[in-house]
Short mmCIF file of C-alpha atoms and ligand atoms in Angstrom, two decimals:
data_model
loop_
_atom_site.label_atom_id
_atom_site.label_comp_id
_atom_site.label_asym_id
_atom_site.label_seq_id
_atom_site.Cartn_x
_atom_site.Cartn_y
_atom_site.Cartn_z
CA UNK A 21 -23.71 -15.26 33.85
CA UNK A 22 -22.30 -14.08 37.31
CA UNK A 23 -23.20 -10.51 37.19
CA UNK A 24 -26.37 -8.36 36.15
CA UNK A 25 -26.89 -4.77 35.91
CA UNK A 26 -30.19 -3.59 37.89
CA UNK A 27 -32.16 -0.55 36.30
CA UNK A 28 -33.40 0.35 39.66
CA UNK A 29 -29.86 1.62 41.79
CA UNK A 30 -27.67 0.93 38.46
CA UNK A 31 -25.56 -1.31 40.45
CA UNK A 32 -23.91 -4.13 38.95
CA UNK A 33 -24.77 -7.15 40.84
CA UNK A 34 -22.26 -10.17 41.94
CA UNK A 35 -24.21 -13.62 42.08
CA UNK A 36 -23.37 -14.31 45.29
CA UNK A 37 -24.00 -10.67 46.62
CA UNK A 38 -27.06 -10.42 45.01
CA UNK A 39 -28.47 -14.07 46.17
CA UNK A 40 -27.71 -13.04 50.01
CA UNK A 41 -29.68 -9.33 49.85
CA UNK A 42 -32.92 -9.44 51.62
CA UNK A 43 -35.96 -11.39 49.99
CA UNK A 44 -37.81 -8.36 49.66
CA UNK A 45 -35.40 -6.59 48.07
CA UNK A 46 -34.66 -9.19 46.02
CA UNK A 47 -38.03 -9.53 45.14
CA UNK A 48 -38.03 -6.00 43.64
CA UNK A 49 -34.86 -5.95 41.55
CA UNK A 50 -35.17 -9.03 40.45
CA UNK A 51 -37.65 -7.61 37.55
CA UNK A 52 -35.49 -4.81 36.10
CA UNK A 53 -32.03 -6.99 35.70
CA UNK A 54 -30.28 -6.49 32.41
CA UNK A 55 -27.56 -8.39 30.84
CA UNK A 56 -24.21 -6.23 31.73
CA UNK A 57 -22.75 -6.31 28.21
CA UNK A 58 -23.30 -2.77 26.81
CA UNK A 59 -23.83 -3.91 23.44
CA UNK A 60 -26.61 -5.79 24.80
CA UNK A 61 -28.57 -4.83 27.83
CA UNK A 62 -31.43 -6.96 27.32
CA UNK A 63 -33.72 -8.36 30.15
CA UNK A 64 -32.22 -10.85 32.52
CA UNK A 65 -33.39 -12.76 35.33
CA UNK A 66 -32.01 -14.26 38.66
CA UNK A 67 -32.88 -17.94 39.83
CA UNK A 68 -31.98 -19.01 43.38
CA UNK A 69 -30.33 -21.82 44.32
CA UNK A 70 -32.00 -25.51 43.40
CA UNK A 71 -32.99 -28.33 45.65
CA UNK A 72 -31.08 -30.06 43.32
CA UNK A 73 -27.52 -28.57 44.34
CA UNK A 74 -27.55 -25.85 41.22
CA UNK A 75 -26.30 -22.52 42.58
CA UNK A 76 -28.05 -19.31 41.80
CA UNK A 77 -27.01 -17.40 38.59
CA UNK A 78 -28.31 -14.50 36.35
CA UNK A 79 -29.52 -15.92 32.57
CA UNK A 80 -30.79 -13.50 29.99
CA UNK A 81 -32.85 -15.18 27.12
CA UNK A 82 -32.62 -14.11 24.29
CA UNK A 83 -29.31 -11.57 24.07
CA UNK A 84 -28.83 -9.01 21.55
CA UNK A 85 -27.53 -10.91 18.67
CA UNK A 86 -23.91 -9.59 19.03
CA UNK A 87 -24.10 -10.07 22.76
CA UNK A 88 -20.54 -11.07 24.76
CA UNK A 89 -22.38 -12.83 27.23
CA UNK A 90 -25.14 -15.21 24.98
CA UNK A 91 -23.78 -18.64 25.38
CA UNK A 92 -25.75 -21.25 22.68
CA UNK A 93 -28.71 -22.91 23.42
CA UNK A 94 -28.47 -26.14 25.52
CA UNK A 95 -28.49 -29.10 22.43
CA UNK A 96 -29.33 -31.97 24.62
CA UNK A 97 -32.50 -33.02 26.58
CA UNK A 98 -35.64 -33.42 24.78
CA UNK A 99 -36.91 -31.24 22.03
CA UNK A 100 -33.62 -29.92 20.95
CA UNK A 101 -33.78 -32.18 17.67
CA UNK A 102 -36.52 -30.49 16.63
CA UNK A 103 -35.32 -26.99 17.85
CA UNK A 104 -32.43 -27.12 15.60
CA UNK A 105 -34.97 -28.49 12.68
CA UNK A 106 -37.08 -25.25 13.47
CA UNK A 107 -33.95 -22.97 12.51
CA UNK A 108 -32.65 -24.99 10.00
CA UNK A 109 -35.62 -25.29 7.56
CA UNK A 110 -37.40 -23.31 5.52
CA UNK A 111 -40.75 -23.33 6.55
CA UNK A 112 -43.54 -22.10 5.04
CA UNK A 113 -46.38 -23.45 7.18
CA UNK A 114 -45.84 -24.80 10.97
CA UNK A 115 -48.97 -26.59 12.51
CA UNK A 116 -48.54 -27.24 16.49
CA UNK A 117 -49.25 -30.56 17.78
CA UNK A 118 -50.47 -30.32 21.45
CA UNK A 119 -51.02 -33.69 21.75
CA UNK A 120 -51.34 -34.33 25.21
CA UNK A 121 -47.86 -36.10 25.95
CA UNK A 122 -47.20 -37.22 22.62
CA UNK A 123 -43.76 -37.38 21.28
CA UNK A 124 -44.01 -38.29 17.81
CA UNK A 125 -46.28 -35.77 16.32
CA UNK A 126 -50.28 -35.69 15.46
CA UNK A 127 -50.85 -36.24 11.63
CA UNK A 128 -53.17 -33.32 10.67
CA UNK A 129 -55.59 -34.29 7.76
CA UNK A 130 -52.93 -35.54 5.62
CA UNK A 131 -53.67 -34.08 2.31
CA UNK A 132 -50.85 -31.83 2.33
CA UNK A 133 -48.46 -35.26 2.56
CA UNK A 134 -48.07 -37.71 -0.78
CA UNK A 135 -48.06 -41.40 0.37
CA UNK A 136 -44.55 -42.39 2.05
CA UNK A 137 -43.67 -38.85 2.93
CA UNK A 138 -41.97 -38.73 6.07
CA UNK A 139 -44.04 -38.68 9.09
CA UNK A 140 -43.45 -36.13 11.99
CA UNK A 141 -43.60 -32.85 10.55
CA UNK A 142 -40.12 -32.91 8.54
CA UNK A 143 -39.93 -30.76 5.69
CA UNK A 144 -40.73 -32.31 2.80
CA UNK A 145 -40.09 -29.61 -0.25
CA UNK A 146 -41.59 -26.66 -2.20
CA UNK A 147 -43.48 -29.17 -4.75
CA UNK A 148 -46.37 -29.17 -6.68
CA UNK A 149 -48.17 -29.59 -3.40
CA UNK A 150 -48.65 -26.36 -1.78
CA UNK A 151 -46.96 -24.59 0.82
CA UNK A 152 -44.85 -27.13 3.28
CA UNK A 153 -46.24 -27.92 6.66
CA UNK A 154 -44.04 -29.27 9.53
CA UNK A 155 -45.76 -30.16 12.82
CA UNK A 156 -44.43 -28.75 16.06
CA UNK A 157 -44.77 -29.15 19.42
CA UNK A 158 -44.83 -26.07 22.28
CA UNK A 159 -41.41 -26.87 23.68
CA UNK A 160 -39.58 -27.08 20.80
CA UNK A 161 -41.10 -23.52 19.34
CA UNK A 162 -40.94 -21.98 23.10
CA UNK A 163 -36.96 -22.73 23.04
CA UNK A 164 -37.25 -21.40 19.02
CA UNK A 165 -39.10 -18.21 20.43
CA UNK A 166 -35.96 -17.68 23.23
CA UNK A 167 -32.92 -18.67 20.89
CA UNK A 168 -33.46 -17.06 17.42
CA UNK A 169 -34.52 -13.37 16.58
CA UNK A 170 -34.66 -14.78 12.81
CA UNK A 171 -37.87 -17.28 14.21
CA UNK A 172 -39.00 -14.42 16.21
CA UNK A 173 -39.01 -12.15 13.25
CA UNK A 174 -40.45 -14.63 11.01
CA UNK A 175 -43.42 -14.51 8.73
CA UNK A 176 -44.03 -17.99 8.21
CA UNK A 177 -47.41 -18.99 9.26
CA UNK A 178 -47.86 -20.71 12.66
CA UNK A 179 -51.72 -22.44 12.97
CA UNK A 180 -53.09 -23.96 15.53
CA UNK A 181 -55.69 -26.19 14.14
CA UNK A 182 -59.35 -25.08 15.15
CA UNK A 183 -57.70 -21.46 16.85
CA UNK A 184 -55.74 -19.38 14.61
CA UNK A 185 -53.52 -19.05 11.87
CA UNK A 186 -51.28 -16.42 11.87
CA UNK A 187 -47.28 -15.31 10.79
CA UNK A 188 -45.22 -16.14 13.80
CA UNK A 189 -44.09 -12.68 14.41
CA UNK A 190 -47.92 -12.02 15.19
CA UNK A 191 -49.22 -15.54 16.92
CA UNK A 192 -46.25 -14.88 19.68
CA UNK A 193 -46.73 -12.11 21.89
CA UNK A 194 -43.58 -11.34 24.67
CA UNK A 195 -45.24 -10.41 27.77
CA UNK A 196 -43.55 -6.89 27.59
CA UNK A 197 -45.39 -6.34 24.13
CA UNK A 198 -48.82 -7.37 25.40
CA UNK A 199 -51.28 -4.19 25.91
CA UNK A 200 -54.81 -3.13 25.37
CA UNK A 201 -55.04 -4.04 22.19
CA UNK A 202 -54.04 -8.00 22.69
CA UNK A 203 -57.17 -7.73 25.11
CA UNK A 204 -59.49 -11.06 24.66
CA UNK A 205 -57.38 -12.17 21.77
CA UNK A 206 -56.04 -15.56 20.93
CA UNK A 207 -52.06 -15.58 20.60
CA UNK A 208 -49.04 -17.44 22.64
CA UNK A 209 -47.96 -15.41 25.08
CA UNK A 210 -44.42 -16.22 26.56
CA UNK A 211 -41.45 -14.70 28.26
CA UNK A 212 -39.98 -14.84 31.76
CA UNK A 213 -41.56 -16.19 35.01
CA UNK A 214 -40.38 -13.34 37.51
CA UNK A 215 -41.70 -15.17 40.38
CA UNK A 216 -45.02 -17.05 41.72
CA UNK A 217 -48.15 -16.94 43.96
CA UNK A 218 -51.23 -18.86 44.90
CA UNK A 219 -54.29 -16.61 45.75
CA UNK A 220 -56.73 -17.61 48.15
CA UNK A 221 -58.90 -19.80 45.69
CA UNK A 222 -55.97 -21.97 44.84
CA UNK A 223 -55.21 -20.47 41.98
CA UNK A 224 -51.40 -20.40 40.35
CA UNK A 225 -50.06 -17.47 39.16
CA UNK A 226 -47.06 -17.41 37.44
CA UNK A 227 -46.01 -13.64 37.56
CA UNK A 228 -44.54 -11.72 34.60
CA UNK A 229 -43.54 -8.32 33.26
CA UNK A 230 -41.28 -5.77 34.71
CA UNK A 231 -44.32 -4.25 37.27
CA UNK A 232 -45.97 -7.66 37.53
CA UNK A 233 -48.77 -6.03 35.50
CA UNK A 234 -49.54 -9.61 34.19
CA UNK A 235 -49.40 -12.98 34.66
CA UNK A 236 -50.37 -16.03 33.82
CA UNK A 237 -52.97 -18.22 35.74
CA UNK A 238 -53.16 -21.79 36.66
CA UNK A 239 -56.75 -22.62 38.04
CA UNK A 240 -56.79 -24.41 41.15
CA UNK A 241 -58.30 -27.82 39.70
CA UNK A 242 -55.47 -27.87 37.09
CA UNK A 243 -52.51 -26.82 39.77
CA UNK A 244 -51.57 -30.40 40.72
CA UNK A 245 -51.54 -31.72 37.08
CA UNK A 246 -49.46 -28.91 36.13
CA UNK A 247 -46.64 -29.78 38.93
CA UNK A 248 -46.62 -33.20 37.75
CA UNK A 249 -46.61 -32.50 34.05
CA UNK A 250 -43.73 -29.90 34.02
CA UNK A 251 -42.04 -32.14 36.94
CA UNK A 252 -41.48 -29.58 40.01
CA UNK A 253 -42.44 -29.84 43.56
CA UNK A 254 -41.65 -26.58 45.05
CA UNK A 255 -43.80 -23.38 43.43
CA UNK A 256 -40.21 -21.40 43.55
CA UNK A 257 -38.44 -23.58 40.97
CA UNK A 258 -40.42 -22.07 38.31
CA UNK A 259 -38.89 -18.61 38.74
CA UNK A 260 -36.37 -17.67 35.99
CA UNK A 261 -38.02 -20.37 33.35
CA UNK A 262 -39.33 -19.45 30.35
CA UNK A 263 -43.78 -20.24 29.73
CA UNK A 264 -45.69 -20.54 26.52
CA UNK A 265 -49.20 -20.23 27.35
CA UNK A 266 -51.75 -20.26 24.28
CA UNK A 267 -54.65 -18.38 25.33
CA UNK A 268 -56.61 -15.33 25.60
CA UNK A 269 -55.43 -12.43 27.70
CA UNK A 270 -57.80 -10.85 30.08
CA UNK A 271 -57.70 -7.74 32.09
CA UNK A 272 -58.78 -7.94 35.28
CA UNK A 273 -61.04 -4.82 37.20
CA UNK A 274 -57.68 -3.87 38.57
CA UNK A 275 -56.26 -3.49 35.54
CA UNK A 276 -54.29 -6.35 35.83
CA UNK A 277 -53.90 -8.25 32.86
CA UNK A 278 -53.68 -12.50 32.74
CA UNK A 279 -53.77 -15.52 30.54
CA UNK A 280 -55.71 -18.36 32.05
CA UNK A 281 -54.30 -21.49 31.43
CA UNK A 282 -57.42 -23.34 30.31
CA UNK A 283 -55.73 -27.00 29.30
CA UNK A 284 -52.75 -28.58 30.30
CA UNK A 285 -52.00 -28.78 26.27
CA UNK A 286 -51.93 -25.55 25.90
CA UNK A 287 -48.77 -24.31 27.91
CA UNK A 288 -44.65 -25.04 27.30
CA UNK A 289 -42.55 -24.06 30.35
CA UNK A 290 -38.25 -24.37 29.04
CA UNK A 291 -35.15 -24.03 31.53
CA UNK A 292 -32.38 -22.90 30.50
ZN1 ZN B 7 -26.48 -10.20 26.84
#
């Protein structure tokens, strides 16, 4: 979208003005953008320009569901198959498959599947065999998480095998709903990457929430992985994109709170 209303000097921002205003200032607003519609307001984000020749624009992910401005959910590039299998089927059961790089999906112990059944998660009926389990990778569910309030809402249980089970609307946190009392507990965390830093220790910290009171953390030893898994060279290009990070959330003596990414398996990062 070209323009975003900022909560801080209720201005209405213009791309273009808004990409030219001084770093530091652009620094602060950037965190308390809204979507302009007035029937929708949600947060919104700004991403500068690419390396890769794509100007800078305003997103918001999700919208309000009767939002002017929501434009659908990019359908190609990888994972969108299974996004649009997420929404489409009833699920009762969703087991996520972190399989390092895999792209089929991990066949959990099997005894929920009769002989023949279809392999990769598909949803295979309410039979005489128990509740329905479909396999899922991070991606797929991270683009779920952004696109549909109904998945968001849902009460389906998510598990991940030798973690947690637990309904969706509890497993997923949104960075703005994490507080005290997600302290040292297990869930996916996701929402916006505001912007990102490296400490002194070579640590990566992806930085979230509308006072950057919390963030997630990429150790140093995993930091070079982690560029070549999610495919970006420059820390910047991650601002604007959307993380999944399962893991516990810690609050550090200042009060800050973080996620420490603890295996490359364990994290989803979606453009828009
Ligand atoms: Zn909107």
């Amino acid at each position: 979208m070209d323009t975003a209303y900022c909560k801080l000097d209720g201005v209405t921002y213009y791309i273009a003005s808004f990409a030219s205003l001084p770093q530091r200032e652009i620094q602060e607003k950037r965190r308390h953008l809204l979507c302009p519609d007035p029937k929708c307001g949600w947060q919104a984000y700004f991403k500068r320009a690419a390396s890769s020749g794509q100007g800078a624009c305003f997103g918001a992910r999700p919208h309000a569901p009767n939002c002017s401005l929501a434009a659908p959910i990019s359908e190609s590039g990888p994972g969108s198959n299974e996004t649009k299998d997420i929404l489409r089927n009833p699920m009762d059961h969703i087991v996520i498959d972190t399989a390092f790089g895999a792209h089929g999906s991990l066949h959990i112990d099997g005894e929920d599947e009769a002989p023949g059944a279809p392999r990769g998660g598909r949803f295979t009926g309410d039979g005489p065999r128990g509740p329905a389990k479909m396999n899922r990778r991070l991606r797929p569910l991270l683009k779920s998480l952004i696109s549909s309030e109904q998945f968001r809402r849902s009460s389906s249980v998510i598990e991940l095998p030798q973690y947690l089970s637990l309904p969706v609307n509890q497993f997923f946190v949104h960075f703005d709903d994490a507080g005290p009392e997600h302290e040292n507990r297990f869930h996916g965390f996701w929402g916006l990457v505001f912007d990102t830093g490296m400490s002194y220790s070579g640590a990566f910290w992806l930085n979230t929430g509308e006072y950057d009171e919390l963030s997630v953390m990429i150790p140093a030893h995993l930091y070079d992985d982690f560029k070549k898994r999610f495919g970006f060279q420059l820390d910047y290009e991650l601002e604007g994109m959307h993380v999944l990070v399962l893991g516990r959330l810690r609050a550090a003596q200042s009060g800050k709170q973080y996620i420490e990414l603890e295996d490359l398996s364990m994290c989803a990062l979606c453009d828009d």
